[in-house]
Amino acid sequence: MLGTAPRNFSMAGINGHEDVETASTYLNEAHLATDTTERDVFLRKTDKLLRPIVWNMTQEYRGMVGD
């Protein structure tokens, strides 16, 4: 899903699609990593990119539904 999300976000004019694309790459690298430390580094980088995006989208959704 992260592979197609950046394109969809871009077409919808949603900010942060570049970070989602980068996070997707990091997750793929983590999946391919044979070293535990290397995998953990990629997972931390992914978290650092996705956490604010998810927060912002959640806040926007809450505002739309009147939470």
PDB file of N, CA and C in Angstrom:
ATOM      1  N   MET A   1       0.815  -1.188   0.000  1.00  0.00           N
ATOM      2  CA  MET A   1       0.000   0.000   0.000  1.00  0.00           C
ATOM      3  C   MET A   1       0.863   1.258   0.000  1.00  0.00           C
ATOM      4  N   LEU A   2       1.992   1.213   0.703  1.00  0.00           N
ATOM      5  CA  LEU A   2       2.860   2.383   0.714  1.00  0.00           C
ATOM      6  C   LEU A   2       3.485   2.626  -0.654  1.00  0.00           C
ATOM      7  N   GLY A   3       3.485   1.615  -1.487  1.00  0.00           N
ATOM      8  CA  GLY A   3       4.022   1.790  -2.826  1.00  0.00           C
ATOM      9  C   GLY A   3       3.128   2.636  -3.713  1.00  0.00           C
ATOM     10  N   THR A   4       1.805   2.568  -3.510  1.00  0.00           N
ATOM     11  CA  THR A   4       0.871   3.334  -4.331  1.00  0.00           C
ATOM     12  C   THR A   4       0.387   4.602  -3.634  1.00  0.00           C
ATOM     13  N   ALA A   5       0.496   4.668  -2.331  1.00  0.00           N
ATOM     14  CA  ALA A   5       0.001   5.822  -1.577  1.00  0.00           C
ATOM     15  C   ALA A   5       0.639   7.148  -2.006  1.00  0.00           C
ATOM     16  N   PRO A   6       1.953   7.218  -2.205  1.00  0.00           N
ATOM     17  CA  PRO A   6       2.540   8.509  -2.578  1.00  0.00           C
ATOM     18  C   PRO A   6       1.939   9.101  -3.853  1.00  0.00           C
ATOM     19  N   ARG A   7       1.725   8.275  -4.838  1.00  0.00           N
ATOM     20  CA  ARG A   7       1.137   8.763  -6.096  1.00  0.00           C
ATOM     21  C   ARG A   7      -0.284   9.265  -5.848  1.00  0.00           C
ATOM     22  N   ASN A   8      -1.064   8.494  -5.086  1.00  0.00           N
ATOM     23  CA  ASN A   8      -2.440   8.909  -4.797  1.00  0.00           C
ATOM     24  C   ASN A   8      -2.478  10.194  -3.979  1.00  0.00           C
ATOM     25  N   PHE A   9      -1.595  10.303  -2.990  1.00  0.00           N
ATOM     26  CA  PHE A   9      -1.532  11.518  -2.175  1.00  0.00           C
ATOM     27  C   PHE A   9      -1.146  12.717  -3.031  1.00  0.00           C
ATOM     28  N   SER A  10      -0.199  12.508  -3.927  1.00  0.00           N
ATOM     29  CA  SER A  10       0.235  13.589  -4.802  1.00  0.00           C
ATOM     30  C   SER A  10      -0.907  14.061  -5.687  1.00  0.00           C
ATOM     31  N   MET A  11      -1.629  13.121  -6.274  1.00  0.00           N
ATOM     32  CA  MET A  11      -2.743  13.478  -7.145  1.00  0.00           C
ATOM     33  C   MET A  11      -3.843  14.207  -6.371  1.00  0.00           C
ATOM     34  N   ALA A  12      -3.998  13.867  -5.084  1.00  0.00           N
ATOM     35  CA  ALA A  12      -5.023  14.503  -4.255  1.00  0.00           C
ATOM     36  C   ALA A  12      -4.540  15.813  -3.639  1.00  0.00           C
ATOM     37  N   GLY A  13      -3.265  16.144  -3.839  1.00  0.00           N
ATOM     38  CA  GLY A  13      -2.721  17.379  -3.297  1.00  0.00           C
ATOM     39  C   GLY A  13      -2.424  17.308  -1.805  1.00  0.00           C
ATOM     40  N   ILE A  14      -2.197  16.098  -1.301  1.00  0.00           N
ATOM     41  CA  ILE A  14      -1.910  15.919   0.124  1.00  0.00           C
ATOM     42  C   ILE A  14      -0.418  16.085   0.353  1.00  0.00           C
ATOM     43  N   ASN A  15      -0.068  16.966   1.274  1.00  0.00           N
ATOM     44  CA  ASN A  15       1.337  17.191   1.600  1.00  0.00           C
ATOM     45  C   ASN A  15       1.930  15.957   2.271  1.00  0.00           C
ATOM     46  N   GLY A  16       3.201  15.742   2.028  1.00  0.00           N
ATOM     47  CA  GLY A  16       3.920  14.646   2.676  1.00  0.00           C
ATOM     48  C   GLY A  16       4.063  13.402   1.830  1.00  0.00           C
ATOM     49  N   HIS A  17       3.587  13.454   0.591  1.00  0.00           N
ATOM     50  CA  HIS A  17       3.675  12.244  -0.219  1.00  0.00           C
ATOM     51  C   HIS A  17       5.121  11.818  -0.488  1.00  0.00           C
ATOM     52  N   GLU A  18       6.032  12.783  -0.520  1.00  0.00           N
ATOM     53  CA  GLU A  18       7.439  12.432  -0.725  1.00  0.00           C
ATOM     54  C   GLU A  18       7.971  11.625   0.457  1.00  0.00           C
ATOM     55  N   ASP A  19       7.561  12.008   1.660  1.00  0.00           N
ATOM     56  CA  ASP A  19       8.008  11.282   2.852  1.00  0.00           C
ATOM     57  C   ASP A  19       7.424   9.875   2.899  1.00  0.00           C
ATOM     58  N   VAL A  20       6.200   9.712   2.425  1.00  0.00           N
ATOM     59  CA  VAL A  20       5.595   8.378   2.388  1.00  0.00           C
ATOM     60  C   VAL A  20       6.365   7.496   1.407  1.00  0.00           C
ATOM     61  N   GLU A  21       6.765   8.061   0.294  1.00  0.00           N
ATOM     62  CA  GLU A  21       7.544   7.307  -0.688  1.00  0.00           C
ATOM     63  C   GLU A  21       8.902   6.898  -0.104  1.00  0.00           C
ATOM     64  N   THR A  22       9.557   7.813   0.589  1.00  0.00           N
ATOM     65  CA  THR A  22      10.833   7.502   1.227  1.00  0.00           C
ATOM     66  C   THR A  22      10.654   6.442   2.298  1.00  0.00           C
ATOM     67  N   ALA A  23       9.599   6.548   3.090  1.00  0.00           N
ATOM     68  CA  ALA A  23       9.319   5.552   4.134  1.00  0.00           C
ATOM     69  C   ALA A  23       9.107   4.175   3.520  1.00  0.00           C
ATOM     70  N   SER A  24       8.449   4.131   2.392  1.00  0.00           N
ATOM     71  CA  SER A  24       8.238   2.862   1.691  1.00  0.00           C
ATOM     72  C   SER A  24       9.577   2.229   1.308  1.00  0.00           C
ATOM     73  N   THR A  25      10.488   3.061   0.838  1.00  0.00           N
ATOM     74  CA  THR A  25      11.827   2.573   0.491  1.00  0.00           C
ATOM     75  C   THR A  25      12.553   2.050   1.727  1.00  0.00           C
ATOM     76  N   TYR A  26      12.455   2.794   2.833  1.00  0.00           N
ATOM     77  CA  TYR A  26      13.086   2.351   4.080  1.00  0.00           C
ATOM     78  C   TYR A  26      12.518   1.016   4.555  1.00  0.00           C
ATOM     79  N   LEU A  27      11.202   0.852   4.452  1.00  0.00           N
ATOM     80  CA  LEU A  27      10.599  -0.418   4.874  1.00  0.00           C
ATOM     81  C   LEU A  27      11.084  -1.573   4.009  1.00  0.00           C
ATOM     82  N   ASN A  28      11.227  -1.330   2.727  1.00  0.00           N
ATOM     83  CA  ASN A  28      11.744  -2.371   1.848  1.00  0.00           C
ATOM     84  C   ASN A  28      13.183  -2.726   2.225  1.00  0.00           C
ATOM     85  N   GLU A  29      13.988  -1.711   2.508  1.00  0.00           N
ATOM     86  CA  GLU A  29      15.369  -1.966   2.924  1.00  0.00           C
ATOM     87  C   GLU A  29      15.411  -2.734   4.246  1.00  0.00           C
ATOM     88  N   ALA A  30      14.521  -2.395   5.163  1.00  0.00           N
ATOM     89  CA  ALA A  30      14.454  -3.121   6.442  1.00  0.00           C
ATOM     90  C   ALA A  30      14.088  -4.580   6.204  1.00  0.00           C
ATOM     91  N   HIS A  31      13.168  -4.813   5.300  1.00  0.00           N
ATOM     92  CA  HIS A  31      12.754  -6.177   4.974  1.00  0.00           C
ATOM     93  C   HIS A  31      13.908  -6.992   4.393  1.00  0.00           C
ATOM     94  N   LEU A  32      14.730  -6.342   3.590  1.00  0.00           N
ATOM     95  CA  LEU A  32      15.845  -7.029   2.933  1.00  0.00           C
ATOM     96  C   LEU A  32      17.089  -7.143   3.815  1.00  0.00           C
ATOM     97  N   ALA A  33      17.148  -6.360   4.884  1.00  0.00           N
ATOM     98  CA  ALA A  33      18.347  -6.336   5.736  1.00  0.00           C
ATOM     99  C   ALA A  33      18.567  -7.685   6.404  1.00  0.00           C
ATOM    100  N   THR A  34      19.817  -8.108   6.414  1.00  0.00           N
ATOM    101  CA  THR A  34      20.172  -9.352   7.095  1.00  0.00           C
ATOM    102  C   THR A  34      20.733  -9.084   8.487  1.00  0.00           C
ATOM    103  N   ASP A  35      21.140  -7.863   8.722  1.00  0.00           N
ATOM    104  CA  ASP A  35      21.695  -7.463  10.008  1.00  0.00           C
ATOM    105  C   ASP A  35      20.595  -6.801  10.852  1.00  0.00           C
ATOM    106  N   THR A  36      20.468  -7.224  12.089  1.00  0.00           N
ATOM    107  CA  THR A  36      19.430  -6.700  12.974  1.00  0.00           C
ATOM    108  C   THR A  36      19.578  -5.201  13.198  1.00  0.00           C
ATOM    109  N   THR A  37      20.790  -4.738  13.390  1.00  0.00           N
ATOM    110  CA  THR A  37      21.019  -3.313  13.624  1.00  0.00           C
ATOM    111  C   THR A  37      20.615  -2.492  12.406  1.00  0.00           C
ATOM    112  N   GLU A  38      20.991  -2.955  11.235  1.00  0.00           N
ATOM    113  CA  GLU A  38      20.635  -2.259  10.001  1.00  0.00           C
ATOM    114  C   GLU A  38      19.118  -2.202   9.843  1.00  0.00           C
ATOM    115  N   ARG A  39      18.444  -3.321  10.114  1.00  0.00           N
ATOM    116  CA  ARG A  39      16.984  -3.351  10.029  1.00  0.00           C
ATOM    117  C   ARG A  39      16.360  -2.345  10.988  1.00  0.00           C
ATOM    118  N   ASP A  40      16.866  -2.322  12.219  1.00  0.00           N
ATOM    119  CA  ASP A  40      16.329  -1.396  13.222  1.00  0.00           C
ATOM    120  C   ASP A  40      16.517   0.066  12.819  1.00  0.00           C
ATOM    121  N   VAL A  41      17.638   0.375  12.201  1.00  0.00           N
ATOM    122  CA  VAL A  41      17.891   1.748  11.743  1.00  0.00           C
ATOM    123  C   VAL A  41      16.854   2.148  10.689  1.00  0.00           C
ATOM    124  N   PHE A  42      16.601   1.263   9.733  1.00  0.00           N
ATOM    125  CA  PHE A  42      15.608   1.573   8.700  1.00  0.00           C
ATOM    126  C   PHE A  42      14.209   1.707   9.298  1.00  0.00           C
ATOM    127  N   LEU A  43      13.883   0.883  10.267  1.00  0.00           N
ATOM    128  CA  LEU A  43      12.569   0.979  10.901  1.00  0.00           C
ATOM    129  C   LEU A  43      12.422   2.279  11.685  1.00  0.00           C
ATOM    130  N   ARG A  44      13.487   2.711  12.360  1.00  0.00           N
ATOM    131  CA  ARG A  44      13.435   3.992  13.079  1.00  0.00           C
ATOM    132  C   ARG A  44      13.279   5.170  12.109  1.00  0.00           C
ATOM    133  N   LYS A  45      13.983   5.097  10.990  1.00  0.00           N
ATOM    134  CA  LYS A  45      13.859   6.155   9.984  1.00  0.00           C
ATOM    135  C   LYS A  45      12.426   6.205   9.440  1.00  0.00           C
ATOM    136  N   THR A  46      11.838   5.042   9.225  1.00  0.00           N
ATOM    137  CA  THR A  46      10.460   4.965   8.754  1.00  0.00           C
ATOM    138  C   THR A  46       9.518   5.606   9.760  1.00  0.00           C
ATOM    139  N   ASP A  47       9.689   5.262  11.020  1.00  0.00           N
ATOM    140  CA  ASP A  47       8.848   5.822  12.083  1.00  0.00           C
ATOM    141  C   ASP A  47       8.975   7.344  12.135  1.00  0.00           C
ATOM    142  N   LYS A  48      10.187   7.834  12.014  1.00  0.00           N
ATOM    143  CA  LYS A  48      10.430   9.279  12.083  1.00  0.00           C
ATOM    144  C   LYS A  48       9.696  10.013  10.956  1.00  0.00           C
ATOM    145  N   LEU A  49       9.605   9.395   9.795  1.00  0.00           N
ATOM    146  CA  LEU A  49       8.915  10.023   8.670  1.00  0.00           C
ATOM    147  C   LEU A  49       7.396   9.901   8.767  1.00  0.00           C
ATOM    148  N   LEU A  50       6.915   8.723   9.177  1.00  0.00           N
ATOM    149  CA  LEU A  50       5.473   8.482   9.144  1.00  0.00           C
ATOM    150  C   LEU A  50       4.713   9.034  10.338  1.00  0.00           C
ATOM    151  N   ARG A  51       5.333   9.089  11.493  1.00  0.00           N
ATOM    152  CA  ARG A  51       4.619   9.530  12.705  1.00  0.00           C
ATOM    153  C   ARG A  51       3.958  10.900  12.527  1.00  0.00           C
ATOM    154  N   PRO A  52       4.672  11.936  12.071  1.00  0.00           N
ATOM    155  CA  PRO A  52       4.004  13.235  11.926  1.00  0.00           C
ATOM    156  C   PRO A  52       2.923  13.234  10.839  1.00  0.00           C
ATOM    157  N   ILE A  53       3.118  12.475   9.786  1.00  0.00           N
ATOM    158  CA  ILE A  53       2.129  12.416   8.713  1.00  0.00           C
ATOM    159  C   ILE A  53       0.833  11.808   9.233  1.00  0.00           C
ATOM    160  N   VAL A  54       0.968  10.707   9.954  1.00  0.00           N
ATOM    161  CA  VAL A  54      -0.213  10.048  10.514  1.00  0.00           C
ATOM    162  C   VAL A  54      -0.909  10.970  11.508  1.00  0.00           C
ATOM    163  N   TRP A  55      -0.151  11.665  12.340  1.00  0.00           N
ATOM    164  CA  TRP A  55      -0.729  12.600  13.302  1.00  0.00           C
ATOM    165  C   TRP A  55      -1.524  13.686  12.588  1.00  0.00           C
ATOM    166  N   ASN A  56      -0.914  14.296  11.574  1.00  0.00           N
ATOM    167  CA  ASN A  56      -1.584  15.368  10.844  1.00  0.00           C
ATOM    168  C   ASN A  56      -2.854  14.885  10.151  1.00  0.00           C
ATOM    169  N   MET A  57      -2.788  13.720   9.533  1.00  0.00           N
ATOM    170  CA  MET A  57      -3.968  13.188   8.855  1.00  0.00           C
ATOM    171  C   MET A  57      -5.070  12.853   9.853  1.00  0.00           C
ATOM    172  N   THR A  58      -4.691  12.339  11.001  1.00  0.00           N
ATOM    173  CA  THR A  58      -5.675  12.019  12.037  1.00  0.00           C
ATOM    174  C   THR A  58      -6.349  13.290  12.532  1.00  0.00           C
ATOM    175  N   GLN A  59      -5.564  14.324  12.770  1.00  0.00           N
ATOM    176  CA  GLN A  59      -6.127  15.598  13.223  1.00  0.00           C
ATOM    177  C   GLN A  59      -7.069  16.185  12.174  1.00  0.00           C
ATOM    178  N   GLU A  60      -6.663  16.106  10.908  1.00  0.00           N
ATOM    179  CA  GLU A  60      -7.506  16.624   9.834  1.00  0.00           C
ATOM    180  C   GLU A  60      -8.823  15.857   9.770  1.00  0.00           C
ATOM    181  N   TYR A  61      -8.748  14.545   9.889  1.00  0.00           N
ATOM    182  CA  TYR A  61      -9.960  13.718   9.862  1.00  0.00           C
ATOM    183  C   TYR A  61     -10.866  14.050  11.043  1.00  0.00           C
ATOM    184  N   ARG A  62     -10.294  14.196  12.212  1.00  0.00           N
ATOM    185  CA  ARG A  62     -11.085  14.551  13.393  1.00  0.00           C
ATOM    186  C   ARG A  62     -11.790  15.890  13.195  1.00  0.00           C
ATOM    187  N   GLY A  63     -11.095  16.826  12.579  1.00  0.00           N
ATOM    188  CA  GLY A  63     -11.709  18.121  12.308  1.00  0.00           C
ATOM    189  C   GLY A  63     -12.868  18.008  11.337  1.00  0.00           C
ATOM    190  N   MET A  64     -12.738  17.111  10.366  1.00  0.00           N
ATOM    191  CA  MET A  64     -13.797  16.939   9.381  1.00  0.00           C
ATOM    192  C   MET A  64     -15.037  16.295   9.985  1.00  0.00           C
ATOM    193  N   VAL A  65     -14.854  15.368  10.923  1.00  0.00           N
ATOM    194  CA  VAL A  65     -16.003  14.654  11.496  1.00  0.00           C
ATOM    195  C   VAL A  65     -16.496  15.316  12.782  1.00  0.00           C
ATOM    196  N   GLY A  66     -15.824  16.386  13.207  1.00  0.00           N
ATOM    197  CA  GLY A  66     -16.301  17.136  14.347  1.00  0.00           C
ATOM    198  C   GLY A  66     -15.953  16.543  15.689  1.00  0.00           C
ATOM    199  N   ASP A  67     -14.810  15.885  15.781  1.00  0.00           N
ATOM    200  CA  ASP A  67     -14.372  15.304  17.064  1.00  0.00           C
ATOM    201  C   ASP A  67     -13.801  16.376  17.960  1.00  0.00           C
TER     202      ASP A  67
END
